């Protein structure tokens, strides 16, 4: 296993109840992504960029099903102000698993979303948004007795975020196991989820059942904890809940802050610390480092890929763009995990996906298209 004390370092460039809320802060996370097709030029080919999209048959065999929350983010029109001081907010669809599903589709991949929204205007808007973005929404359920979740976002002058959530409970928390679209789940090549859907019942049981169904059908399980500590009853319950399904995942993406939290304050830059989170059946562990890029760990090799530095407007969804990219590529060719050079190329693309996402407000509205990412890579390779 490649979790040595001295990691290999590389430099690849670009390489729902108004009175019930919780408030949290989170540092910036920019993540990884990837791509698939035939070479455009020698220099770009070296980066793994390709000019042709996957065929219909390939898309059918490379479905990524994303499970969890979908909500409305209200993002301030001006940075550097508190929620009370902000003069206006931009309505933006969001929720990490939904972000990933849309991100994959924007990059030309095949994706589906499973979750629950309110039987309200926002819920229908979100379901329509998925369809408009070529995401399969057959797994979306509507709750007539609960509202679609809302999150108000505070943006600091540097684009970093703090959240205030309205969910008491929101519809996403009320998905039942009996409402799962098992046929859709069993078609997944990759089944992706976070930890927010593990906080409360009945969604927790639905989550566990869905992951088991996917695994039993041969899917790869992808996990991004996406820590939102104030949503959990306590820090310890969050730690236990996140780690409860840790060893079932094949791919895990975490941030520096999440490493520090899960290891109770240990150094997230120490490979021995990271090694404590690498379980025997894990195929790929990714650590995002914001504008600095990401680290990767497999059983055979490990290293770092530099990121693309841009002027950040809103970091919401950057890590999800990272995940979208790498999953879209792995869904087409899982052998990437045995080829370090190709994996590094995929992570370079992924870092660009994350970087482009922070240059606009809102998560889903800011997720880049495949052409936008290719354009950056082409310019950097010329």
Short mmCIF file of C-alpha atoms in Angstrom, two decimals:
data_model
loop_
_atom_site.label_atom_id
_atom_site.label_comp_id
_atom_site.label_asym_id
_atom_site.label_seq_id
_atom_site.Cartn_x
_atom_site.Cartn_y
_atom_site.Cartn_z
CA UNK A 1 0.00 0.00 0.00
CA UNK A 2 1.34 3.38 -0.97
CA UNK A 3 0.73 5.22 2.28
CA UNK A 4 4.39 5.77 2.92
CA UNK A 5 5.77 8.33 5.31
CA UNK A 6 7.26 10.11 2.34
CA UNK A 7 4.61 10.76 -0.28
CA UNK A 8 5.50 11.16 -3.94
CA UNK A 9 5.00 14.76 -5.01
CA UNK A 10 4.36 15.87 -8.57
CA UNK A 11 3.64 19.18 -10.26
CA UNK A 12 1.01 18.62 -12.92
CA UNK A 13 -0.86 21.74 -14.07
CA UNK A 14 -3.60 22.50 -14.29
CA UNK A 15 -2.84 19.95 -12.41
CA UNK A 16 -38.05 24.07 6.19
CA UNK A 17 -39.16 25.83 9.33
CA UNK A 18 -38.24 29.46 9.51
CA UNK A 19 -37.60 29.52 13.24
CA UNK A 20 -35.60 26.32 13.30
CA UNK A 21 -32.15 26.66 11.85
CA UNK A 22 -28.54 25.78 12.37
CA UNK A 23 -25.49 27.79 11.50
CA UNK A 24 -22.11 26.52 10.37
CA UNK A 25 -18.88 27.56 8.73
CA UNK A 26 -16.61 25.67 6.35
CA UNK A 27 -13.35 26.37 4.62
CA UNK A 28 -12.89 26.24 0.90
CA UNK A 29 -12.59 22.87 -0.78
CA UNK A 30 -11.67 22.55 -4.41
CA UNK A 31 -11.61 19.08 -5.77
CA UNK A 32 -10.98 16.73 -8.61
CA UNK A 33 -12.50 15.66 -11.90
CA UNK A 34 -11.79 13.78 -15.15
CA UNK A 35 -12.68 13.07 -18.76
CA UNK A 36 -12.82 10.51 -21.58
CA UNK A 37 -12.39 10.60 -25.43
CA UNK A 38 -9.87 10.50 -28.32
CA UNK A 39 -6.87 12.87 -28.54
CA UNK A 40 -7.21 16.40 -29.82
CA UNK A 41 -3.50 17.11 -29.99
CA UNK A 42 -0.28 15.63 -28.71
CA UNK A 43 0.08 18.00 -25.76
CA UNK A 44 -3.55 17.79 -24.74
CA UNK A 45 -3.59 14.04 -25.30
CA UNK A 46 -0.85 13.74 -22.71
CA UNK A 47 -3.27 15.27 -20.22
CA UNK A 48 -5.93 12.72 -21.12
CA UNK A 49 -8.24 15.25 -22.78
CA UNK A 50 -10.32 13.75 -25.53
CA UNK A 51 -12.43 15.10 -28.33
CA UNK A 52 -15.30 12.63 -28.54
CA UNK A 53 -17.99 11.98 -25.94
CA UNK A 54 -19.02 8.54 -24.74
CA UNK A 55 -21.45 6.60 -26.91
CA UNK A 56 -25.03 5.85 -25.82
CA UNK A 57 -24.00 2.29 -25.02
CA UNK A 58 -21.10 3.51 -22.91
CA UNK A 59 -23.37 5.94 -21.04
CA UNK A 60 -25.81 3.15 -20.28
CA UNK A 61 -22.97 1.09 -18.82
CA UNK A 62 -21.41 4.01 -16.92
CA UNK A 63 -24.33 5.32 -14.88
CA UNK A 64 -23.48 7.16 -11.67
CA UNK A 65 -26.40 7.22 -9.22
CA UNK A 66 -26.21 9.95 -6.57
CA UNK A 67 -28.18 9.60 -3.34
CA UNK A 68 -29.06 12.21 -0.73
CA UNK A 69 -30.17 15.78 -0.31
CA UNK A 70 -31.29 18.33 -2.88
CA UNK A 71 -32.19 21.83 -1.74
CA UNK A 72 -32.26 25.53 -2.53
CA UNK A 73 -29.23 27.65 -1.70
CA UNK A 74 -29.82 31.37 -1.24
CA UNK A 75 -26.54 33.04 -2.09
CA UNK A 76 -25.97 36.76 -1.32
CA UNK A 77 -25.47 39.08 -4.25
CA UNK A 78 -22.65 40.81 -2.37
CA UNK A 79 -19.74 39.19 -0.59
CA UNK A 80 -18.41 40.19 2.81
CA UNK A 81 -21.77 40.90 4.46
CA UNK A 82 -23.67 39.01 7.14
CA UNK A 83 -27.02 37.44 6.30
CA UNK A 84 -28.84 40.31 8.00
CA UNK A 85 -26.84 42.89 6.06
CA UNK A 86 -27.16 41.27 2.61
CA UNK A 87 -29.50 43.32 0.41
CA UNK A 88 -30.55 40.41 -1.81
CA UNK A 89 -29.99 36.73 -2.47
CA UNK A 90 -29.68 34.66 -5.62
CA UNK A 91 -31.74 31.46 -5.61
CA UNK A 92 -29.64 28.49 -6.67
CA UNK A 93 -30.35 24.75 -6.68
CA UNK A 94 -27.90 22.75 -4.61
CA UNK A 95 -27.23 19.86 -2.25
CA UNK A 96 -23.96 17.97 -2.62
CA UNK A 97 -25.24 14.71 -4.19
CA UNK A 98 -27.44 16.67 -6.62
CA UNK A 99 -24.46 18.87 -7.47
CA UNK A 100 -22.42 15.82 -8.34
CA UNK A 101 -25.18 14.37 -10.52
CA UNK A 102 -25.49 17.59 -12.51
CA UNK A 103 -21.73 17.99 -12.65
CA UNK A 104 -21.33 14.57 -14.24
CA UNK A 105 -24.01 15.33 -16.83
CA UNK A 106 -22.41 18.69 -17.65
CA UNK A 107 -19.18 16.85 -18.35
CA UNK A 108 -20.92 14.50 -20.77
CA UNK A 109 -21.44 11.60 -18.38
CA UNK A 110 -24.49 9.59 -17.39
CA UNK A 111 -26.06 10.27 -13.97
CA UNK A 112 -29.21 9.87 -11.89
CA UNK A 113 -30.38 11.32 -8.57
CA UNK A 114 -32.32 9.60 -5.79
CA UNK A 115 -33.79 11.65 -2.97
CA UNK A 116 -36.84 13.46 -1.66
CA UNK A 117 -38.10 17.04 -1.95
CA UNK A 118 -41.23 18.80 -0.80
CA UNK A 119 -44.38 18.74 -2.85
CA UNK A 120 -43.96 22.48 -3.32
CA UNK A 121 -42.76 24.94 -5.93
CA UNK A 122 -39.13 24.53 -4.96
CA UNK A 123 -39.36 20.75 -5.07
CA UNK A 124 -40.86 20.72 -8.53
CA UNK A 125 -38.32 23.30 -9.66
CA UNK A 126 -35.47 21.05 -8.50
CA UNK A 127 -36.88 17.95 -10.18
CA UNK A 128 -37.28 19.92 -13.41
CA UNK A 129 -33.74 21.26 -13.04
CA UNK A 130 -32.37 17.73 -13.01
CA UNK A 131 -34.25 16.86 -16.17
CA UNK A 132 -33.12 20.04 -17.90
CA UNK A 133 -29.54 19.08 -17.11
CA UNK A 134 -29.93 15.56 -18.51
CA UNK A 135 -29.95 13.90 -15.10
CA UNK A 136 -32.30 10.95 -14.63
CA UNK A 137 -34.86 12.10 -12.01
CA UNK A 138 -36.97 8.93 -11.83
CA UNK A 139 -35.75 8.36 -8.27
CA UNK A 140 -37.02 11.70 -6.96
CA UNK A 141 -39.91 11.48 -4.49
CA UNK A 142 -42.23 14.28 -3.26
CA UNK A 143 -43.42 14.70 0.33
CA UNK A 144 -46.79 16.49 0.74
CA UNK A 145 -46.19 17.15 4.44
CA UNK A 146 -42.68 18.60 4.46
CA UNK A 147 -40.96 21.46 2.69
CA UNK A 148 -37.95 21.38 0.43
CA UNK A 149 -34.81 22.20 2.41
CA UNK A 150 -33.35 25.73 2.25
CA UNK A 151 -29.87 26.98 3.03
CA UNK A 152 -28.82 30.62 3.30
CA UNK A 153 -25.18 31.15 2.52
CA UNK A 154 -22.90 33.90 3.81
CA UNK A 155 -19.98 34.67 1.53
CA UNK A 156 -16.87 36.27 2.96
CA UNK A 157 -14.87 38.64 0.80
CA UNK A 158 -12.61 35.73 -0.25
CA UNK A 159 -15.57 33.59 -1.39
CA UNK A 160 -15.52 31.28 1.65
CA UNK A 161 -18.91 30.21 3.03
CA UNK A 162 -21.01 29.88 6.15
CA UNK A 163 -24.42 28.21 6.11
CA UNK A 164 -27.76 28.65 7.87
CA UNK A 165 -30.06 25.67 7.21
CA UNK A 166 -33.87 25.51 7.41
CA UNK A 167 -34.93 21.88 7.96
CA UNK A 168 -37.26 20.79 10.79
CA UNK A 169 -37.61 18.37 9.21
CA UNK A 170 -37.19 18.97 5.52
CA UNK A 171 -38.41 16.52 2.92
CA UNK A 172 -34.98 15.04 2.20
CA UNK A 173 -34.84 13.70 5.78
CA UNK A 174 -38.09 11.74 5.28
CA UNK A 175 -37.22 9.38 2.46
CA UNK A 176 -38.31 5.83 3.35
CA UNK A 177 -36.71 2.59 2.23
CA UNK A 178 -40.02 1.61 0.58
CA UNK A 179 -39.70 4.65 -1.70
CA UNK A 180 -36.37 3.62 -3.20
CA UNK A 181 -36.17 2.97 -6.93
CA UNK A 182 -34.25 -0.30 -6.65
CA UNK A 183 -34.28 -0.87 -10.40
CA UNK A 184 -32.42 2.41 -10.93
CA UNK A 185 -29.99 1.71 -8.09
CA UNK A 186 -29.14 -1.70 -9.49
CA UNK A 187 -28.17 -0.13 -12.83
CA UNK A 188 -25.46 1.98 -11.23
CA UNK A 189 -21.83 1.42 -12.05
CA UNK A 190 -20.99 3.88 -9.27
CA UNK A 191 -23.26 4.73 -6.33
CA UNK A 192 -22.32 8.05 -4.71
CA UNK A 193 -23.49 9.52 -1.40
CA UNK A 194 -22.60 11.82 1.50
CA UNK A 195 -23.21 11.70 5.24
CA UNK A 196 -26.08 14.17 5.71
CA UNK A 197 -28.54 11.43 4.73
CA UNK A 198 -27.19 9.36 7.64
CA UNK A 199 -28.19 11.84 10.37
CA UNK A 200 -31.84 10.97 11.01
CA UNK A 201 -34.43 8.29 10.34
CA UNK A 202 -36.10 7.28 8.12
CA UNK A 203 -33.55 8.54 5.60
CA UNK A 204 -30.68 6.78 7.36
CA UNK A 205 -32.24 3.36 6.87
CA UNK A 206 -33.09 4.21 3.26
CA UNK A 207 -29.48 5.24 2.68
CA UNK A 208 -28.07 2.02 4.14
CA UNK A 209 -30.53 -0.10 2.13
CA UNK A 210 -29.75 1.74 -1.09
CA UNK A 211 -26.00 1.38 -0.65
CA UNK A 212 -26.37 -2.34 0.07
CA UNK A 213 -28.55 -2.84 -2.99
CA UNK A 214 -26.01 -1.05 -5.15
CA UNK A 215 -23.09 -3.01 -3.71
CA UNK A 216 -24.92 -6.32 -4.12
CA UNK A 217 -25.53 -5.44 -7.78
CA UNK A 218 -21.80 -4.87 -8.32
CA UNK A 219 -21.58 -1.08 -8.08
CA UNK A 220 -18.58 0.83 -6.80
CA UNK A 221 -19.47 2.89 -3.70
CA UNK A 222 -18.25 6.49 -3.61
CA UNK A 223 -18.37 8.52 -0.38
CA UNK A 224 -17.89 12.24 0.28
CA UNK A 225 -18.67 12.89 3.98
CA UNK A 226 -19.37 16.59 3.29
CA UNK A 227 -19.29 17.42 7.00
CA UNK A 228 -21.94 19.89 8.20
CA UNK A 229 -21.39 19.59 11.93
CA UNK A 230 -24.36 21.71 13.18
CA UNK A 231 -26.77 19.34 11.45
CA UNK A 232 -25.67 16.51 13.77
CA UNK A 233 -26.79 16.17 17.42
CA UNK A 234 -23.16 16.37 18.57
CA UNK A 235 -19.62 16.21 17.28
CA UNK A 236 -19.23 12.66 18.54
CA UNK A 237 -22.42 11.51 16.82
CA UNK A 238 -21.15 13.07 13.61
CA UNK A 239 -17.83 11.29 13.89
CA UNK A 240 -19.50 7.96 14.66
CA UNK A 241 -22.09 8.41 11.92
CA UNK A 242 -19.56 9.32 9.24
CA UNK A 243 -17.22 6.49 10.16
CA UNK A 244 -20.06 3.98 10.53
CA UNK A 245 -20.13 3.26 6.78
CA UNK A 246 -16.50 4.14 6.13
CA UNK A 247 -15.26 0.64 5.39
CA UNK A 248 -17.98 -0.12 2.86
CA UNK A 249 -16.80 2.62 0.47
CA UNK A 250 -14.50 1.92 -2.46
CA UNK A 251 -13.71 5.59 -3.14
CA UNK A 252 -13.59 8.32 -0.49
CA UNK A 253 -13.07 12.05 -0.97
CA UNK A 254 -12.30 14.13 2.12
CA UNK A 255 -11.00 17.60 2.87
CA UNK A 256 -8.21 18.65 5.18
CA UNK A 257 -10.77 19.88 7.72
CA UNK A 258 -12.59 16.55 7.68
CA UNK A 259 -9.38 14.63 8.31
CA UNK A 260 -8.67 16.85 11.31
CA UNK A 261 -12.22 16.30 12.61
CA UNK A 262 -12.32 12.55 12.11
CA UNK A 263 -8.91 12.04 13.72
CA UNK A 264 -9.73 14.38 16.63
CA UNK A 265 -7.26 17.10 15.78
CA UNK A 266 -4.38 15.27 14.15
CA UNK A 267 -2.32 16.80 11.35
CA UNK A 268 -4.16 16.39 8.00
CA UNK A 269 -0.88 16.81 6.12
CA UNK A 270 0.80 13.86 7.84
CA UNK A 271 0.61 10.74 5.66
CA UNK A 272 0.61 8.51 8.73
CA UNK A 273 -2.54 10.32 9.90
CA UNK A 274 -4.17 9.92 6.49
CA UNK A 275 -3.17 6.27 6.60
CA UNK A 276 -5.42 5.73 9.60
CA UNK A 277 -8.39 6.50 7.33
CA UNK A 278 -7.31 4.10 4.58
CA UNK A 279 -9.22 0.86 5.14
CA UNK A 280 -8.15 -2.47 3.56
CA UNK A 281 -10.83 -2.54 0.85
CA UNK A 282 -10.43 1.10 -0.23
CA UNK A 283 -9.44 1.61 -3.85
CA UNK A 284 -8.89 5.38 -3.87
CA UNK A 285 -8.65 8.04 -1.16
CA UNK A 286 -8.65 11.66 -2.32
CA UNK A 287 -7.80 14.62 -0.11
CA UNK A 288 -8.77 18.01 -1.48
CA UNK A 289 -6.69 21.05 -0.59
CA UNK A 290 -8.61 23.93 -2.12
CA UNK A 291 -6.63 26.00 -4.59
CA UNK A 292 -3.55 23.91 -3.86
CA UNK A 293 -5.02 20.87 -5.60
CA UNK A 294 -5.38 17.38 -4.18
CA UNK A 295 -3.58 14.34 -2.85
CA UNK A 296 -4.33 10.79 -3.92
CA UNK A 297 -3.71 7.45 -2.25
CA UNK A 298 -4.15 3.96 -3.66
CA UNK A 299 -2.71 0.60 -2.60
CA UNK A 300 0.01 0.93 -5.22
CA UNK A 301 0.97 4.62 -5.33
CA UNK A 302 0.28 8.06 -3.91
CA UNK A 303 1.07 11.66 -4.70
CA UNK A 304 -0.13 15.22 -5.15
CA UNK A 305 -1.51 17.13 -8.14
CA UNK A 306 -1.36 20.91 -8.15
CA UNK A 307 -4.53 22.96 -8.58
CA UNK A 308 -5.46 25.92 -10.73
CA UNK A 309 -5.55 29.19 -8.80
CA UNK A 310 -8.36 31.59 -9.69
CA UNK A 311 -10.13 34.52 -8.07
CA UNK A 312 -12.81 32.90 -5.90
CA UNK A 313 -16.30 34.42 -5.89
CA UNK A 314 -18.18 31.55 -4.21
CA UNK A 315 -16.60 28.23 -3.23
CA UNK A 316 -19.97 26.43 -2.95
CA UNK A 317 -19.92 23.26 -5.02
CA UNK A 318 -16.22 23.21 -5.84
CA UNK A 319 -15.61 19.90 -4.11
CA UNK A 320 -18.69 18.48 -5.80
CA UNK A 321 -17.34 19.52 -9.19
CA UNK A 322 -14.15 17.69 -8.27
CA UNK A 323 -16.09 14.54 -7.41
CA UNK A 324 -18.21 14.80 -10.56
CA UNK A 325 -15.16 14.85 -12.74
CA UNK A 326 -13.32 11.93 -11.28
CA UNK A 327 -16.44 9.75 -11.05
CA UNK A 328 -17.43 10.47 -14.64
CA UNK A 329 -14.05 9.20 -15.77
CA UNK A 330 -13.86 6.22 -13.45
CA UNK A 331 -17.35 5.15 -14.54
CA UNK A 332 -16.01 4.80 -18.06
CA UNK A 333 -12.68 3.22 -17.19
CA UNK A 334 -11.95 1.94 -13.71
CA UNK A 335 -8.50 0.80 -14.80
CA UNK A 336 -7.36 4.38 -14.15
CA UNK A 337 -6.69 3.23 -10.60
CA UNK A 338 -3.91 0.97 -11.84
CA UNK A 339 -2.22 3.62 -13.97
CA UNK A 340 -0.78 6.50 -11.97
CA UNK A 341 -0.02 8.68 -14.99
CA UNK A 342 -3.58 8.50 -16.29
CA UNK A 343 -5.01 9.02 -12.81
CA UNK A 344 -2.90 12.15 -12.40
CA UNK A 345 -4.17 13.43 -15.74
CA UNK A 346 -7.75 12.85 -14.59
CA UNK A 347 -7.07 14.72 -11.35
CA UNK A 348 -5.59 17.65 -13.26
CA UNK A 349 -8.85 17.91 -15.17
CA UNK A 350 -10.72 17.57 -11.90
CA UNK A 351 -8.88 20.44 -10.31
CA UNK A 352 -9.86 22.68 -13.22
CA UNK A 353 -13.51 21.66 -12.72
CA UNK A 354 -13.29 22.79 -9.11
CA UNK A 355 -11.48 26.00 -9.95
CA UNK A 356 -13.99 27.07 -12.59
CA UNK A 357 -16.87 26.44 -10.19
CA UNK A 358 -15.63 29.00 -7.65
CA UNK A 359 -15.65 31.80 -10.23
CA UNK A 360 -19.47 32.08 -10.19
CA UNK A 361 -22.20 32.27 -7.53
CA UNK A 362 -24.18 29.21 -6.52
CA UNK A 363 -23.33 25.53 -6.83
CA UNK A 364 -25.25 24.01 -9.73
CA UNK A 365 -25.34 27.22 -11.81
CA UNK A 366 -21.55 27.38 -11.59
CA UNK A 367 -20.71 23.78 -12.50
CA UNK A 368 -18.64 23.84 -15.69
CA UNK A 369 -19.36 22.19 -19.00
CA UNK A 370 -16.90 19.79 -20.50
CA UNK A 371 -16.04 22.30 -23.22
CA UNK A 372 -15.21 25.00 -20.65
CA UNK A 373 -12.81 22.66 -18.88
CA UNK A 374 -11.23 21.52 -22.13
CA UNK A 375 -10.71 25.14 -23.14
CA UNK A 376 -8.66 25.81 -20.00
CA UNK A 377 -6.63 22.67 -20.52
CA UNK A 378 -5.98 23.48 -24.17
CA UNK A 379 -4.77 26.96 -23.28
CA UNK A 380 -2.50 25.63 -20.54
CA UNK A 381 -1.03 23.01 -22.85
CA UNK A 382 -0.29 25.42 -25.70
#
